[in-house]
Short mmCIF file of C-alpha atoms in Angstrom, two decimals:
data_model
loop_
_atom_site.label_atom_id
_atom_site.label_comp_id
_atom_site.label_asym_id
_atom_site.label_seq_id
_atom_site.Cartn_x
_atom_site.Cartn_y
_atom_site.Cartn_z
CA MET A 1 32.29 -146.79 -60.82
CA ASN A 2 31.42 -147.27 -57.14
CA THR A 3 34.40 -147.97 -54.89
CA LEU A 4 34.45 -149.12 -51.28
CA LYS A 5 36.81 -147.17 -49.02
CA ILE A 6 38.20 -149.38 -46.27
CA ALA A 7 40.57 -148.31 -43.50
CA VAL A 8 43.33 -150.39 -41.92
CA GLN A 9 45.90 -149.60 -39.29
CA LYS A 10 48.81 -147.55 -40.65
CA SER A 11 51.49 -149.82 -39.21
CA GLY A 12 51.98 -152.79 -36.92
CA ARG A 13 50.82 -156.36 -36.73
CA LEU A 14 47.14 -155.51 -37.21
CA LYS A 15 48.04 -153.90 -40.54
CA ASP A 16 50.05 -156.94 -41.62
CA ASP A 17 47.24 -159.35 -40.72
CA SER A 18 44.66 -157.11 -42.40
CA MET A 19 46.60 -156.97 -45.65
CA LYS A 20 47.10 -160.73 -45.56
CA LEU A 21 43.36 -161.22 -45.16
CA LEU A 22 42.64 -158.97 -48.13
CA LYS A 23 45.13 -160.97 -50.16
CA ASP A 24 43.53 -164.25 -49.04
CA ILE A 25 40.13 -163.08 -50.30
CA GLY A 26 41.59 -162.30 -53.72
CA ILE A 27 42.00 -158.53 -53.46
CA SER A 28 45.32 -157.42 -54.95
CA ILE A 29 46.71 -154.17 -53.53
CA ASP A 30 50.03 -152.62 -54.50
CA ASN A 31 50.83 -150.34 -51.58
CA GLY A 32 54.19 -148.65 -51.92
CA LYS A 33 56.25 -147.46 -49.00
CA ASP A 34 54.58 -144.82 -46.80
CA GLN A 35 51.49 -144.59 -49.00
CA LEU A 36 48.38 -143.37 -47.19
CA LYS A 37 46.02 -144.73 -49.83
CA ALA A 38 46.17 -147.59 -52.33
CA THR A 39 43.71 -148.88 -54.91
CA ALA A 40 43.05 -152.55 -55.60
CA THR A 41 43.87 -153.64 -59.12
CA ASN A 42 41.14 -156.28 -59.38
CA PHE A 43 38.33 -155.18 -57.06
CA PRO A 44 36.47 -151.88 -56.41
CA VAL A 45 38.30 -151.11 -53.17
CA GLU A 46 40.51 -148.28 -51.92
CA VAL A 47 42.55 -148.94 -48.78
CA PHE A 48 43.29 -146.04 -46.42
CA TYR A 49 46.20 -146.45 -43.98
CA LEU A 50 45.24 -144.54 -40.84
CA ARG A 51 46.19 -144.22 -37.18
CA ASN A 52 44.26 -146.82 -35.25
CA GLY A 53 42.71 -144.37 -32.83
CA ASP A 54 41.49 -142.11 -35.65
CA ILE A 55 39.60 -144.82 -37.56
CA PRO A 56 36.34 -144.71 -35.50
CA GLN A 57 35.91 -140.99 -36.25
CA TYR A 58 36.56 -141.55 -39.96
CA LEU A 59 33.85 -144.23 -39.89
CA LYS A 60 31.40 -141.95 -38.08
CA ASP A 61 32.04 -139.12 -40.53
CA GLY A 62 31.71 -141.38 -43.57
CA VAL A 63 35.22 -140.64 -44.80
CA VAL A 64 35.67 -144.43 -45.05
CA ASP A 65 32.90 -146.97 -45.56
CA ALA A 66 34.42 -149.81 -43.55
CA ALA A 67 37.48 -150.70 -41.49
CA ILE A 68 39.46 -153.60 -40.13
CA ILE A 69 40.01 -152.58 -36.52
CA GLY A 70 40.32 -153.99 -33.03
CA ASN A 71 36.97 -154.22 -31.26
CA ASN A 72 38.61 -152.67 -28.19
CA VAL A 73 39.13 -149.44 -30.17
CA LEU A 74 35.49 -149.44 -31.27
CA VAL A 75 34.30 -149.88 -27.70
CA GLU A 76 36.52 -147.01 -26.53
CA LYS A 77 36.02 -144.51 -29.36
CA GLY A 78 33.23 -145.71 -31.62
CA ASN A 79 30.21 -146.62 -29.52
CA SER A 80 27.88 -145.91 -32.45
CA ILE A 81 29.90 -148.06 -34.84
CA GLU A 82 28.80 -151.63 -35.52
CA TYR A 83 30.84 -154.51 -36.87
CA ILE A 84 29.54 -157.20 -39.19
CA SER A 85 32.18 -159.89 -38.77
CA LYS A 86 34.79 -161.06 -36.29
CA LEU A 87 38.06 -161.82 -38.05
CA GLY A 88 39.84 -164.21 -35.68
CA PHE A 89 43.19 -162.41 -35.39
CA SER A 90 44.78 -159.74 -33.18
CA LYS A 91 43.11 -161.30 -30.16
CA CYS A 92 43.76 -159.60 -26.85
CA ARG A 93 42.00 -158.48 -23.71
CA VAL A 94 41.64 -155.18 -21.89
CA SER A 95 42.52 -155.98 -18.29
CA ILE A 96 43.08 -154.50 -14.86
CA ALA A 97 46.57 -155.15 -13.48
CA VAL A 98 48.12 -154.22 -10.16
CA PRO A 99 51.63 -154.44 -8.65
CA LYS A 100 52.59 -157.90 -7.39
CA ASN A 101 53.01 -156.61 -3.85
CA MET A 102 49.57 -154.97 -3.71
CA GLU A 103 46.94 -156.76 -1.67
CA TYR A 104 44.06 -157.41 -4.03
CA LYS A 105 41.08 -159.63 -3.26
CA SER A 106 38.28 -158.11 -5.32
CA LEU A 107 37.24 -155.09 -7.37
CA GLU A 108 36.34 -153.28 -4.15
CA ASP A 109 40.06 -152.92 -3.46
CA LEU A 110 40.17 -150.35 -6.29
CA ASN A 111 37.91 -147.93 -4.42
CA GLY A 112 39.77 -144.65 -3.87
CA LYS A 113 42.67 -145.74 -6.09
CA GLN A 114 44.24 -144.08 -9.13
CA ILE A 115 44.02 -146.15 -12.33
CA ALA A 116 46.25 -145.31 -15.30
CA THR A 117 44.90 -146.21 -18.75
CA SER A 118 44.62 -145.31 -22.42
CA TYR A 119 40.99 -146.49 -22.33
CA PRO A 120 39.17 -144.00 -20.06
CA ASN A 121 35.70 -144.52 -21.56
CA THR A 122 35.94 -148.31 -21.30
CA VAL A 123 37.26 -148.13 -17.74
CA ASN A 124 34.72 -145.56 -16.55
CA ALA A 125 31.85 -147.65 -17.93
CA PHE A 126 33.22 -150.76 -16.20
CA LEU A 127 33.73 -149.00 -12.86
CA GLU A 128 30.28 -147.44 -12.98
CA LYS A 129 28.69 -150.79 -13.78
CA ASN A 130 30.41 -152.34 -10.75
CA ASN A 131 29.86 -149.36 -8.39
CA ILE A 132 33.59 -148.74 -7.96
CA ARG A 133 34.78 -145.20 -7.19
CA ALA A 134 38.29 -144.72 -8.55
CA SER A 135 40.13 -141.92 -10.34
CA ILE A 136 41.27 -142.27 -13.94
CA HIS A 137 44.67 -141.01 -15.04
CA VAL A 138 44.78 -140.95 -18.84
CA ILE A 139 48.11 -141.96 -20.36
CA ASN A 140 48.89 -142.35 -24.05
CA GLY A 141 51.88 -144.64 -24.22
CA SER A 142 53.59 -146.94 -21.76
CA VAL A 143 50.83 -147.38 -19.20
CA GLU A 144 52.67 -150.20 -17.40
CA ILE A 145 55.24 -147.84 -15.91
CA ALA A 146 52.64 -145.78 -14.01
CA PRO A 147 52.65 -147.79 -10.73
CA ASN A 148 56.47 -147.91 -10.67
CA ILE A 149 56.74 -144.11 -10.73
CA GLY A 150 53.92 -143.52 -8.26
CA LEU A 151 51.47 -142.19 -10.83
CA ALA A 152 48.79 -144.81 -10.15
CA GLU A 153 48.07 -147.86 -8.01
CA ALA A 154 46.64 -149.90 -10.90
CA ILE A 155 46.46 -149.89 -14.67
CA VAL A 156 44.07 -150.95 -17.40
CA ASP A 157 45.69 -151.88 -20.68
CA ILE A 158 45.75 -154.36 -23.55
CA VAL A 159 47.15 -157.77 -22.61
CA SER A 160 48.13 -160.44 -25.13
CA THR A 161 50.68 -162.76 -23.52
CA GLY A 162 51.21 -160.94 -20.23
CA GLY A 163 54.94 -160.59 -20.86
CA THR A 164 54.96 -156.80 -20.53
CA LEU A 165 53.07 -156.97 -17.24
CA PHE A 166 55.56 -159.51 -15.91
CA LYS A 167 58.53 -157.31 -16.83
CA ASN A 168 56.97 -154.42 -14.91
CA ASN A 169 56.12 -156.50 -11.80
CA LEU A 170 52.38 -156.33 -12.52
CA VAL A 171 49.72 -159.03 -12.19
CA GLU A 172 46.56 -159.27 -14.28
CA LYS A 173 43.49 -159.34 -12.01
CA GLU A 174 40.32 -158.61 -14.00
CA VAL A 175 39.40 -158.88 -17.67
CA ILE A 176 37.21 -155.96 -18.71
CA LEU A 177 36.89 -156.81 -22.38
CA LYS A 178 37.95 -159.58 -24.78
CA SER A 179 38.84 -158.23 -28.18
CA GLU A 180 39.87 -159.23 -31.70
CA ALA A 181 39.98 -157.65 -35.13
CA VAL A 182 36.55 -156.98 -36.63
CA LEU A 183 35.13 -155.69 -39.90
CA ALA A 184 33.40 -152.47 -38.92
CA VAL A 185 30.97 -150.50 -41.08
CA SER A 186 30.22 -146.78 -41.28
CA PRO A 187 26.66 -145.80 -40.27
CA THR A 188 26.56 -143.60 -43.39
CA ILE A 189 27.49 -146.32 -45.90
CA SER A 190 25.51 -146.13 -49.15
CA ALA A 191 23.68 -149.03 -50.79
CA PRO A 192 26.25 -149.51 -53.62
CA GLN A 193 29.15 -149.57 -51.14
CA LYS A 194 27.20 -151.91 -48.87
CA ALA A 195 26.80 -154.33 -51.79
CA ILE A 196 30.59 -154.35 -52.28
CA LEU A 197 31.13 -154.84 -48.54
CA ASP A 198 28.73 -157.80 -48.54
CA LYS A 199 30.90 -159.47 -51.19
CA ILE A 200 33.98 -158.91 -49.04
CA LYS A 201 32.19 -160.31 -45.99
CA PHE A 202 31.18 -163.40 -47.96
CA ARG A 203 34.77 -164.01 -49.05
CA ILE A 204 36.10 -163.45 -45.53
CA GLU A 205 33.65 -165.98 -44.09
CA ALA A 206 34.81 -168.53 -46.67
CA VAL A 207 38.46 -167.99 -45.64
CA LEU A 208 37.71 -168.11 -41.90
CA LYS A 209 35.60 -171.24 -42.26
CA GLY A 210 38.43 -172.90 -44.16
CA GLN A 211 40.94 -171.92 -41.49
CA SER A 212 38.80 -173.46 -38.75
CA SER A 213 38.25 -176.75 -40.59
CA LYS A 214 40.19 -179.77 -41.82
CA TYR A 215 39.49 -182.10 -44.74
CA VAL A 216 39.68 -185.75 -43.73
CA LEU A 217 39.95 -188.82 -45.97
CA LEU A 218 40.00 -192.33 -44.57
CA ASN A 219 39.39 -195.96 -45.31
CA ALA A 220 36.56 -197.45 -43.24
CA PRO A 221 35.47 -201.06 -42.68
CA ASN A 222 31.87 -201.33 -43.84
CA ASP A 223 30.73 -202.90 -40.57
CA SER A 224 31.73 -199.67 -38.78
CA LEU A 225 30.64 -197.32 -41.56
CA GLU A 226 27.47 -196.04 -39.91
CA ALA A 227 29.27 -195.21 -36.64
CA ILE A 228 32.09 -193.48 -38.54
CA ILE A 229 29.64 -191.41 -40.59
CA ASN A 230 27.95 -190.28 -37.37
CA LEU A 231 31.32 -188.88 -36.25
CA LEU A 232 31.83 -187.00 -39.52
CA PRO A 233 28.82 -184.86 -40.40
CA GLY A 234 30.77 -182.74 -42.89
CA MET A 235 29.00 -179.79 -44.52
CA LYS A 236 25.88 -181.87 -45.28
CA SER A 237 27.02 -185.48 -45.01
CA PRO A 238 30.26 -187.35 -45.76
CA THR A 239 31.09 -188.64 -49.21
CA VAL A 240 31.29 -192.45 -49.20
CA LEU A 241 32.85 -194.40 -52.09
CA PRO A 242 33.43 -198.15 -52.33
CA LEU A 243 37.04 -199.33 -52.38
CA ALA A 244 38.35 -202.03 -54.73
CA GLU A 245 38.87 -204.21 -51.67
CA SER A 246 35.61 -205.83 -50.63
CA GLY A 247 34.19 -204.74 -47.26
CA TRP A 248 35.86 -201.33 -47.25
CA SER A 249 34.81 -197.79 -48.23
CA SER A 250 36.56 -194.47 -48.65
CA VAL A 251 35.06 -191.67 -46.56
CA HIS A 252 35.66 -187.97 -47.25
CA SER A 253 34.46 -185.25 -44.89
CA VAL A 254 35.21 -181.99 -43.08
CA ILE A 255 35.89 -181.67 -39.35
CA ASP A 256 36.35 -178.77 -36.96
CA LYS A 257 40.06 -178.37 -36.27
CA ASN A 258 39.35 -177.85 -32.55
CA GLN A 259 37.81 -181.34 -32.38
CA PHE A 260 40.52 -182.87 -34.55
CA TRP A 261 42.35 -185.15 -32.10
CA ASP A 262 39.25 -186.38 -30.28
CA ILE A 263 37.63 -187.34 -33.58
CA ILE A 264 40.81 -189.03 -34.86
CA ASP A 265 41.05 -191.12 -31.69
CA ASP A 266 37.41 -192.19 -32.10
CA LEU A 267 37.91 -193.03 -35.78
CA LYS A 268 40.89 -195.25 -35.00
CA ALA A 269 38.90 -197.02 -32.31
CA LEU A 270 36.25 -197.81 -34.93
CA GLY A 271 38.83 -199.38 -37.24
CA ALA A 272 39.46 -196.49 -39.66
CA GLN A 273 42.77 -196.72 -41.52
CA GLY A 274 44.85 -194.58 -43.88
CA ILE A 275 43.56 -191.38 -42.31
CA LEU A 276 44.69 -188.28 -44.25
CA ILE A 277 44.19 -184.76 -42.92
CA CYS A 278 44.44 -181.80 -45.30
CA PRO A 279 44.20 -178.05 -44.72
CA ILE A 280 41.35 -176.14 -46.36
CA GLU A 281 42.17 -172.85 -48.02
CA LYS A 282 38.58 -171.63 -48.37
CA MET A 283 35.18 -173.15 -47.78
CA VAL A 284 32.01 -171.79 -49.37
CA LEU A 285 28.82 -173.00 -47.74
#
């Protein structure tokens, strides 16, 4: 039986979010403590728990067929690796930061400076693109400490909230790359494994679409029905059912959660009542 081998981060929040996603798409995995490999009980998948920085090479070599990994790691170590879906979690950015007391007006201020980073390939490509001549000091670990101990004048590192930069008296100045978790695929993946991966991608898209949408039910006065329907396109068009009370209809639809409050305000202005908003677990288009 063909089995898809998929890699996830060995530990940390990315691993936790990855395993939750697999659970949400109906793949049941019993991974005991410190296991490096686990097999799904209800789907042809084996999960490999690997060091994040090693995953791109495993993908290149075909040791694993796919991986859930931060796009920033692919850019740094897997420039021949493609991803087929963005996953919406583990969002961060790879940014340039400098000490608060450093005079910084533009990228040109980095000319002749030392930059500490764990992302030398990403940084070198960015500097070359912008015609900046700076030296790279590669550090694996706590990059933020480099300016405080005189090792570098600037750093490039992952930034999520900026809290770590603040604690080390650093200020974010330039965003090199915006990143999130992605579903990456090995260039050597076979047709049977690709078919399994396509099923996983389909399920993931259904979960992500559900997470980004809300189900709305409301009572609408018939004289405003057309205007209300125009606000609620749904997947094809809203469902409209007559209410027992004359002159009123029940409208069911789907809205983007990012437009939620604006749409609700408009619905109320058009006379909609009894508005119910429900989460959507999954949505298959």
